[in-house]
Tab-separated table of C-alpha atoms in Angstrom:
chain	number	residue	atom	x	y	z
A	1	UNK	CA	-24.490	5.273	-3.523
A	2	UNK	CA	-27.041	6.684	-1.077
A	3	UNK	CA	-25.857	7.143	2.500
A	4	UNK	CA	-26.947	4.677	5.143
A	5	UNK	CA	-29.541	5.997	7.593
A	6	UNK	CA	-28.575	6.627	11.213
A	7	UNK	CA	-30.335	8.658	13.895
A	8	UNK	CA	-28.802	12.112	14.163
A	9	UNK	CA	-28.416	11.862	17.930
A	10	UNK	CA	-28.829	9.544	20.879
A	11	UNK	CA	-28.209	10.070	24.565
A	12	UNK	CA	-27.892	8.078	27.730
A	13	UNK	CA	-26.753	8.327	31.316
A	14	UNK	CA	-23.551	6.778	32.657
A	15	UNK	CA	-23.976	3.055	33.174
A	16	UNK	CA	-26.909	2.753	30.787
A	17	UNK	CA	-26.944	1.015	27.407
A	18	UNK	CA	-27.758	2.626	24.078
A	19	UNK	CA	-28.237	1.268	20.582
A	20	UNK	CA	-27.550	3.059	17.307
A	21	UNK	CA	-29.222	1.741	14.185
A	22	UNK	CA	-27.911	1.845	10.629
A	23	UNK	CA	-30.356	1.110	7.832
A	24	UNK	CA	-29.360	0.382	4.266
A	25	UNK	CA	-30.566	-1.827	1.450
A	26	UNK	CA	-30.051	-5.319	0.125
A	27	UNK	CA	-27.289	-3.825	-2.024
A	28	UNK	CA	-25.178	-2.907	0.955
A	29	UNK	CA	-25.987	-3.719	4.614
A	30	UNK	CA	-28.364	-6.536	3.801
A	31	UNK	CA	-26.241	-8.106	1.110
A	32	UNK	CA	-22.876	-8.408	2.786
A	33	UNK	CA	-21.365	-9.216	6.173
A	34	UNK	CA	-19.051	-6.231	5.897
A	35	UNK	CA	-20.522	-3.634	8.233
A	36	UNK	CA	-18.123	-1.582	10.313
A	37	UNK	CA	-18.585	1.014	13.025
A	38	UNK	CA	-16.284	3.953	13.706
A	39	UNK	CA	-15.996	6.256	16.698
A	40	UNK	CA	-14.814	9.807	16.116
A	41	UNK	CA	-13.940	12.334	18.794
A	42	UNK	CA	-13.783	16.023	17.826
A	43	UNK	CA	-10.719	16.890	15.793
A	44	UNK	CA	-9.575	13.276	15.615
A	45	UNK	CA	-9.505	10.639	12.907
A	46	UNK	CA	-12.166	7.931	13.093
A	47	UNK	CA	-11.331	4.791	15.059
A	48	UNK	CA	-12.623	1.359	14.082
A	49	UNK	CA	-14.595	-0.233	16.911
A	50	UNK	CA	-16.540	-2.984	15.098
A	51	UNK	CA	-15.738	-4.796	11.844
A	52	UNK	CA	-17.558	-7.467	9.847
A	53	UNK	CA	-20.852	-6.771	11.667
A	54	UNK	CA	-19.803	-7.949	15.120
A	55	UNK	CA	-16.022	-8.329	15.440
A	56	UNK	CA	-14.168	-6.169	17.934
A	57	UNK	CA	-10.603	-5.233	17.022
A	58	UNK	CA	-7.956	-5.875	19.604
A	59	UNK	CA	-7.965	-3.215	22.293
A	60	UNK	CA	-11.605	-2.172	21.849
A	61	UNK	CA	-13.715	-2.448	24.985
A	62	UNK	CA	-16.170	-5.348	25.166
A	63	UNK	CA	-18.807	-2.762	26.047
A	64	UNK	CA	-19.123	-2.240	22.293
A	65	UNK	CA	-21.046	-4.852	20.303
A	66	UNK	CA	-22.527	-5.068	16.826
A	67	UNK	CA	-25.271	-7.025	15.123
A	68	UNK	CA	-27.321	-7.117	11.952
A	69	UNK	CA	-30.825	-8.113	10.945
A	70	UNK	CA	-31.873	-7.807	7.343
A	71	UNK	CA	-30.968	-4.381	6.010
A	72	UNK	CA	-30.337	-2.874	9.455
A	73	UNK	CA	-27.155	-3.048	11.511
A	74	UNK	CA	-26.907	-1.978	15.125
A	75	UNK	CA	-24.202	-0.826	17.498
A	76	UNK	CA	-24.819	-1.273	21.222
A	77	UNK	CA	-22.750	0.412	23.877
A	78	UNK	CA	-23.286	-0.932	27.359
A	79	UNK	CA	-22.189	0.614	30.639
A	80	UNK	CA	-21.966	4.090	29.106
A	81	UNK	CA	-18.959	6.133	30.155
A	82	UNK	CA	-18.197	9.806	29.708
A	83	UNK	CA	-15.432	9.026	27.202
A	84	UNK	CA	-17.953	7.311	24.923
A	85	UNK	CA	-19.344	10.720	23.999
A	86	UNK	CA	-18.434	11.031	20.334
A	87	UNK	CA	-19.788	10.708	16.807
A	88	UNK	CA	-20.429	7.193	15.525
A	89	UNK	CA	-20.518	6.159	11.887
A	90	UNK	CA	-21.566	2.896	10.286
A	91	UNK	CA	-20.019	1.766	7.043
A	92	UNK	CA	-20.878	-1.017	4.661
A	93	UNK	CA	-19.352	-2.612	1.632
A	94	UNK	CA	-21.560	-1.961	-1.359
A	95	UNK	CA	-21.706	-3.173	-4.923
A	96	UNK	CA	-18.804	-2.499	-7.313
A	97	UNK	CA	-16.204	-2.606	-4.527
A	98	UNK	CA	-17.421	0.678	-3.100
A	99	UNK	CA	-18.121	1.720	0.461
A	100	UNK	CA	-21.030	3.672	1.878
A	101	UNK	CA	-21.161	5.465	5.227
A	102	UNK	CA	-24.043	6.419	7.440
A	103	UNK	CA	-24.713	10.063	8.143
A	104	UNK	CA	-23.347	9.744	11.673
A	105	UNK	CA	-24.866	9.746	15.148
A	106	UNK	CA	-23.853	12.103	17.915
A	107	UNK	CA	-23.826	10.322	21.269
A	108	UNK	CA	-24.303	12.483	24.326
A	109	UNK	CA	-23.573	11.058	27.761
A	110	UNK	CA	-25.826	12.945	30.141
B	1	UNK	CA	3.290	0.378	14.000
B	2	UNK	CA	1.181	1.350	11.009
B	3	UNK	CA	1.577	4.969	9.951
B	4	UNK	CA	-0.315	6.815	7.230
B	5	UNK	CA	0.786	10.400	6.670
B	6	UNK	CA	-1.151	12.564	4.234
B	7	UNK	CA	0.165	15.708	2.608
B	8	UNK	CA	-0.612	18.031	-0.259
B	9	UNK	CA	-3.737	19.753	1.006
B	10	UNK	CA	-4.210	23.482	0.852
B	11	UNK	CA	-6.253	26.364	-0.489
B	12	UNK	CA	-7.142	26.294	-4.165
B	13	UNK	CA	-9.576	28.185	-6.358
B	14	UNK	CA	-12.630	26.605	-7.896
B	15	UNK	CA	-11.616	24.749	-11.034
B	16	UNK	CA	-8.077	24.214	-9.805
B	17	UNK	CA	-6.105	21.060	-9.064
B	18	UNK	CA	-4.250	19.444	-6.187
B	19	UNK	CA	-2.387	16.199	-5.680
B	20	UNK	CA	-2.681	14.517	-2.320
B	21	UNK	CA	-0.093	12.015	-1.141
B	22	UNK	CA	-0.124	9.398	1.588
B	23	UNK	CA	3.135	7.907	2.843
B	24	UNK	CA	2.582	4.474	4.344
B	25	UNK	CA	4.811	2.507	6.709
B	26	UNK	CA	4.619	-0.328	9.193
B	27	UNK	CA	2.968	-2.854	6.875
B	28	UNK	CA	3.457	-4.452	3.473
B	29	UNK	CA	1.884	-1.685	1.409
B	30	UNK	CA	1.729	-3.684	-1.819
B	31	UNK	CA	-0.515	-6.311	-0.195
B	32	UNK	CA	-3.458	-4.088	0.670
B	33	UNK	CA	-6.347	-2.232	-0.924
B	34	UNK	CA	-6.114	1.466	-0.108
B	35	UNK	CA	-8.891	4.012	0.254
B	36	UNK	CA	-9.494	7.767	0.414
B	37	UNK	CA	-12.310	9.033	2.625
B	38	UNK	CA	-13.256	12.694	3.088
B	39	UNK	CA	-15.128	14.722	5.643
B	40	UNK	CA	-16.505	18.177	4.904
B	41	UNK	CA	-16.363	20.667	7.799
B	42	UNK	CA	-18.972	19.707	10.387
B	43	UNK	CA	-20.294	16.899	8.191
B	44	UNK	CA	-20.094	13.128	8.034
B	45	UNK	CA	-17.678	10.745	6.393
B	46	UNK	CA	-17.815	10.084	2.661
B	47	UNK	CA	-15.993	7.338	0.819
B	48	UNK	CA	-14.166	8.841	-2.170
B	49	UNK	CA	-12.185	6.112	-3.908
B	50	UNK	CA	-10.242	2.920	-3.491
B	51	UNK	CA	-7.915	0.714	-5.465
B	52	UNK	CA	-6.554	-2.755	-5.291
B	53	UNK	CA	-3.106	-4.016	-4.464
B	54	UNK	CA	-1.490	-3.478	-7.870
B	55	UNK	CA	-3.577	-0.468	-8.863
B	56	UNK	CA	-5.406	-2.221	-11.674
B	57	UNK	CA	-8.890	-1.816	-10.132
B	58	UNK	CA	-10.129	1.652	-9.175
B	59	UNK	CA	-13.519	2.692	-7.867
B	60	UNK	CA	-14.953	6.149	-7.210
B	61	UNK	CA	-17.995	7.763	-5.654
B	62	UNK	CA	-20.197	9.174	-8.411
B	63	UNK	CA	-19.594	12.815	-7.427
B	64	UNK	CA	-15.862	12.647	-8.237
B	65	UNK	CA	-15.841	10.357	-11.275
B	66	UNK	CA	-13.976	11.962	-14.147
B	67	UNK	CA	-12.402	14.589	-11.886
B	68	UNK	CA	-10.362	12.634	-9.310
B	69	UNK	CA	-7.804	9.891	-9.949
B	70	UNK	CA	-6.512	7.471	-7.352
B	71	UNK	CA	-3.132	5.833	-7.883
B	72	UNK	CA	-0.297	4.198	-6.005
B	73	UNK	CA	3.433	3.586	-6.202
B	74	UNK	CA	4.218	0.361	-4.395
B	75	UNK	CA	7.961	0.939	-4.730
B	76	UNK	CA	7.566	4.161	-2.745
B	77	UNK	CA	4.865	2.871	-0.357
B	78	UNK	CA	2.721	5.787	-1.419
B	79	UNK	CA	-0.908	6.430	-2.294
B	80	UNK	CA	-2.063	9.435	-4.303
B	81	UNK	CA	-5.239	11.287	-5.145
B	82	UNK	CA	-5.210	13.732	-8.063
B	83	UNK	CA	-8.000	16.266	-7.667
B	84	UNK	CA	-8.967	18.195	-10.818
B	85	UNK	CA	-11.811	20.583	-11.642
B	86	UNK	CA	-12.270	21.229	-7.949
B	87	UNK	CA	-15.601	22.469	-6.662
B	88	UNK	CA	-16.454	24.327	-3.456
B	89	UNK	CA	-18.247	21.199	-2.264
B	90	UNK	CA	-14.955	19.246	-2.430
B	91	UNK	CA	-13.763	21.214	0.597
B	92	UNK	CA	-12.985	18.598	3.240
B	93	UNK	CA	-10.388	16.776	5.260
B	94	UNK	CA	-9.130	13.892	3.129
B	95	UNK	CA	-8.101	10.733	4.979
B	96	UNK	CA	-5.895	7.922	3.688
B	97	UNK	CA	-7.203	4.580	4.950
B	98	UNK	CA	-5.873	1.066	5.140
B	99	UNK	CA	-8.592	-0.526	7.178
B	100	UNK	CA	-8.526	-0.371	10.172
B	101	UNK	CA	-5.894	2.357	10.181
B	102	UNK	CA	-6.467	5.991	9.220
B	103	UNK	CA	-4.088	8.871	8.691
B	104	UNK	CA	-4.554	12.207	10.413
B	105	UNK	CA	-6.003	13.784	7.273
B	106	UNK	CA	-5.101	16.722	5.064
B	107	UNK	CA	-7.415	19.698	4.572
B	108	UNK	CA	-8.438	20.780	1.093
B	109	UNK	CA	-10.207	24.137	0.866
B	110	UNK	CA	-11.740	25.220	-2.440
B	111	UNK	CA	-12.592	28.887	-2.652
B	112	UNK	CA	-15.138	30.460	-4.967
Protein backbone atom coordinates (compact mmCIF):
# COMPACT_ATOMS: atom_id res chain seq x y z
CA UNK A 1 0.00 0.00 0.00
CA UNK A 2 2.75 2.48 -0.89
CA UNK A 3 1.60 5.79 -2.35
CA UNK A 4 1.95 6.40 -6.06
CA UNK A 5 4.71 8.83 -7.03
CA UNK A 6 3.82 12.25 -8.43
CA UNK A 7 5.95 15.37 -8.80
CA UNK A 8 5.34 17.74 -5.91
CA UNK A 9 4.78 20.71 -8.21
CA UNK A 10 4.50 21.73 -11.83
CA UNK A 11 3.91 25.11 -13.42
CA UNK A 12 3.00 26.58 -16.75
CA UNK A 13 1.85 29.78 -18.38
CA UNK A 14 -1.68 30.38 -19.66
CA UNK A 15 -2.23 28.63 -22.96
CA UNK A 16 0.60 26.16 -22.47
CA UNK A 17 0.30 22.41 -21.87
CA UNK A 18 1.60 20.53 -18.86
CA UNK A 19 1.84 16.85 -17.99
CA UNK A 20 1.73 15.29 -14.53
CA UNK A 21 3.11 11.80 -14.12
CA UNK A 22 1.98 9.13 -11.68
CA UNK A 23 4.25 6.14 -11.18
CA UNK A 24 3.22 2.95 -9.45
CA UNK A 25 3.91 -0.75 -9.81
CA UNK A 26 2.57 -3.75 -11.65
CA UNK A 27 0.35 -4.31 -8.61
CA UNK A 28 -1.55 -1.10 -9.15
CA UNK A 29 -1.09 1.31 -12.10
CA UNK A 30 0.51 -1.25 -14.36
CA UNK A 31 -1.85 -4.07 -13.55
CA UNK A 32 -5.23 -2.47 -14.00
CA UNK A 33 -7.01 0.01 -16.27
CA UNK A 34 -8.48 1.77 -13.25
CA UNK A 35 -6.47 4.97 -12.91
CA UNK A 36 -8.34 8.12 -11.98
CA UNK A 37 -7.32 11.75 -11.63
CA UNK A 38 -8.82 14.26 -9.21
CA UNK A 39 -8.61 18.04 -9.09
CA UNK A 40 -8.83 19.73 -5.71
CA UNK A 41 -9.12 23.45 -5.09
CA UNK A 42 -8.31 24.79 -1.61
CA UNK A 43 -10.98 24.00 0.94
CA UNK A 44 -13.00 21.94 -1.53
CA UNK A 45 -13.65 18.25 -2.00
CA UNK A 46 -11.77 16.53 -4.82
CA UNK A 47 -13.44 16.44 -8.23
CA UNK A 48 -13.03 13.54 -10.64
CA UNK A 49 -11.62 14.69 -13.97
CA UNK A 50 -10.38 11.41 -15.50
CA UNK A 51 -11.51 7.83 -14.85
CA UNK A 52 -10.36 4.46 -16.18
CA UNK A 53 -7.06 5.93 -17.44
CA UNK A 54 -8.48 8.20 -20.13
CA UNK A 55 -12.24 8.71 -19.76
CA UNK A 56 -13.57 12.19 -19.11
CA UNK A 57 -16.75 12.42 -17.05
CA UNK A 58 -19.55 14.48 -18.46
CA UNK A 59 -18.95 18.18 -17.94
CA UNK A 60 -15.16 17.96 -17.69
CA UNK A 61 -13.29 20.10 -20.20
CA UNK A 62 -11.66 18.29 -23.12
CA UNK A 63 -8.48 20.16 -22.21
CA UNK A 64 -7.92 17.36 -19.69
CA UNK A 65 -6.66 14.02 -21.00
CA UNK A 66 -5.17 10.89 -19.48
CA UNK A 67 -2.96 8.06 -20.64
CA UNK A 68 -0.90 5.17 -19.32
CA UNK A 69 2.26 3.36 -20.30
CA UNK A 70 3.47 0.48 -18.20
CA UNK A 71 3.51 1.46 -14.55
CA UNK A 72 3.17 5.19 -15.23
CA UNK A 73 -0.02 7.15 -15.85
CA UNK A 74 -0.10 10.73 -17.06
CA UNK A 75 -2.50 13.65 -16.93
CA UNK A 76 -2.13 16.34 -19.58
CA UNK A 77 -3.79 19.72 -19.35
CA UNK A 78 -3.73 21.71 -22.54
CA UNK A 79 -4.50 25.40 -23.00
CA UNK A 80 -3.78 26.16 -19.34
CA UNK A 81 -6.21 28.54 -17.67
CA UNK A 82 -6.00 30.36 -14.37
CA UNK A 83 -8.79 28.22 -12.90
CA UNK A 84 -6.71 25.08 -13.48
CA UNK A 85 -4.47 26.10 -10.59
CA UNK A 86 -5.16 23.41 -8.01
CA UNK A 87 -3.82 20.20 -6.52
CA UNK A 88 -4.05 17.07 -8.67
CA UNK A 89 -4.11 13.52 -7.38
CA UNK A 90 -3.87 10.23 -9.23
CA UNK A 91 -5.55 7.14 -7.88
CA UNK A 92 -5.35 3.51 -8.87
CA UNK A 93 -7.13 0.33 -8.01
CA UNK A 94 -4.74 -2.00 -6.26
CA UNK A 95 -4.79 -5.61 -5.16
CA UNK A 96 -7.35 -6.81 -2.60
CA UNK A 97 -9.98 -4.29 -3.72
CA UNK A 98 -8.01 -1.41 -2.25
CA UNK A 99 -7.19 2.00 -3.67
CA UNK A 100 -3.92 3.90 -3.62
CA UNK A 101 -3.45 7.63 -4.19
CA UNK A 102 -0.49 9.62 -5.38
CA UNK A 103 1.06 12.18 -3.09
CA UNK A 104 -0.46 15.04 -5.09
CA UNK A 105 0.90 17.68 -7.45
CA UNK A 106 0.43 21.39 -6.99
CA UNK A 107 -0.15 23.11 -10.32
CA UNK A 108 0.76 26.76 -10.52
CA UNK A 109 -0.42 28.83 -13.47
CA UNK A 110 2.16 31.57 -13.88
CA UNK B 1 -28.66 14.86 -7.78
CA UNK B 2 -26.28 12.72 -5.76
CA UNK B 3 -25.71 13.97 -2.22
CA UNK B 4 -23.32 12.58 0.38
CA UNK B 5 -23.46 14.30 3.75
CA UNK B 6 -20.96 13.32 6.43
CA UNK B 7 -21.38 13.95 10.13
CA UNK B 8 -19.95 12.85 13.44
CA UNK B 9 -16.53 14.47 13.35
CA UNK B 10 -15.12 16.41 16.24
CA UNK B 11 -12.38 16.71 18.82
CA UNK B 12 -11.42 13.58 20.70
CA UNK B 13 -8.51 12.57 22.91
CA UNK B 14 -5.91 10.05 21.88
CA UNK B 15 -7.26 6.56 22.49
CA UNK B 16 -10.86 7.69 22.15
CA UNK B 17 -13.59 6.74 19.69
CA UNK B 18 -15.89 8.39 17.17
CA UNK B 19 -18.53 7.18 14.76
CA UNK B 20 -18.78 8.92 11.42
CA UNK B 21 -21.95 8.77 9.36
CA UNK B 22 -22.67 9.49 5.72
CA UNK B 23 -26.24 10.06 4.56
CA UNK B 24 -26.63 9.26 0.88
CA UNK B 25 -29.36 10.33 -1.54
CA UNK B 26 -29.97 10.71 -5.24
CA UNK B 27 -28.94 7.19 -6.24
CA UNK B 28 -29.71 3.57 -5.40
CA UNK B 29 -27.42 3.28 -2.39
CA UNK B 30 -27.67 -0.50 -2.11
CA UNK B 31 -26.22 -0.95 -5.61
CA UNK B 32 -22.84 0.66 -5.04
CA UNK B 33 -19.53 0.06 -3.31
CA UNK B 34 -18.84 2.86 -0.84
CA UNK B 35 -15.52 4.26 0.32
CA UNK B 36 -13.99 6.46 3.03
CA UNK B 37 -11.02 8.63 2.10
CA UNK B 38 -9.19 10.98 4.48
CA UNK B 39 -6.95 13.98 4.16
CA UNK B 40 -4.71 15.18 6.98
CA UNK B 41 -4.31 18.97 7.27
CA UNK B 42 -2.12 20.20 4.43
CA UNK B 43 -1.48 16.66 3.22
CA UNK B 44 -2.63 14.41 0.41
CA UNK B 45 -5.51 12.01 0.04
CA UNK B 46 -5.43 8.58 1.66
CA UNK B 47 -7.83 5.75 1.00
CA UNK B 48 -9.12 4.40 4.32
CA UNK B 49 -11.67 1.67 3.64
CA UNK B 50 -14.37 0.43 1.34
CA UNK B 51 -17.12 -2.14 1.29
CA UNK B 52 -19.32 -3.81 -1.22
CA UNK B 53 -23.00 -3.43 -1.92
CA UNK B 54 -24.32 -5.70 0.85
CA UNK B 55 -21.50 -5.05 3.31
CA UNK B 56 -20.09 -8.55 3.16
CA UNK B 57 -16.67 -7.50 1.80
CA UNK B 58 -14.62 -4.90 3.68
CA UNK B 59 -11.12 -3.66 2.97
CA UNK B 60 -8.88 -1.33 4.97
CA UNK B 61 -5.58 0.48 4.64
CA UNK B 62 -3.00 -1.23 6.86
CA UNK B 63 -2.69 1.72 9.27
CA UNK B 64 -6.32 1.43 10.44
CA UNK B 65 -6.82 -2.35 10.42
CA UNK B 66 -8.13 -3.54 13.77
CA UNK B 67 -9.06 -0.01 14.86
CA UNK B 68 -11.61 1.22 12.29
CA UNK B 69 -14.75 -0.55 11.09
CA UNK B 70 -16.70 0.34 7.98
CA UNK B 71 -20.37 -0.61 7.77
CA UNK B 72 -23.58 0.34 6.03
CA UNK B 73 -27.34 0.28 6.51
CA UNK B 74 -28.97 0.01 3.11
CA UNK B 75 -32.43 0.53 4.60
CA UNK B 76 -31.30 3.93 5.87
CA UNK B 77 -29.09 4.80 2.87
CA UNK B 78 -26.24 5.34 5.29
CA UNK B 79 -22.54 4.55 5.48
CA UNK B 80 -20.60 4.49 8.74
CA UNK B 81 -17.03 4.47 9.97
CA UNK B 82 -16.35 3.49 13.58
CA UNK B 83 -13.02 4.91 14.71
CA UNK B 84 -11.49 3.33 17.83
CA UNK B 85 -8.11 3.67 19.54
CA UNK B 86 -7.62 6.99 17.79
CA UNK B 87 -4.13 8.33 17.27
CA UNK B 88 -2.94 11.89 16.66
CA UNK B 89 -2.03 10.86 13.12
CA UNK B 90 -5.71 10.01 12.43
CA UNK B 91 -6.46 13.74 12.47
CA UNK B 92 -7.96 14.50 9.07
CA UNK B 93 -11.00 15.42 7.05
CA UNK B 94 -12.88 12.20 6.32
CA UNK B 95 -14.73 12.03 3.00
CA UNK B 96 -17.54 9.65 2.05
CA UNK B 97 -17.16 8.61 -1.59
CA UNK B 98 -19.34 6.93 -4.15
CA UNK B 99 -17.18 7.34 -7.19
CA UNK B 100 -17.30 9.87 -8.79
CA UNK B 101 -19.16 11.76 -6.08
CA UNK B 102 -17.65 12.98 -2.80
CA UNK B 103 -19.20 14.48 0.29
CA UNK B 104 -17.96 17.72 1.79
CA UNK B 105 -16.06 15.89 4.52
CA UNK B 106 -16.11 15.88 8.31
CA UNK B 107 -13.11 16.89 10.40
CA UNK B 108 -11.73 14.55 13.04
CA UNK B 109 -9.16 16.06 15.40
CA UNK B 110 -7.30 13.80 17.83
CA UNK B 111 -5.54 15.61 20.63
CA UNK B 112 -2.60 14.32 22.63
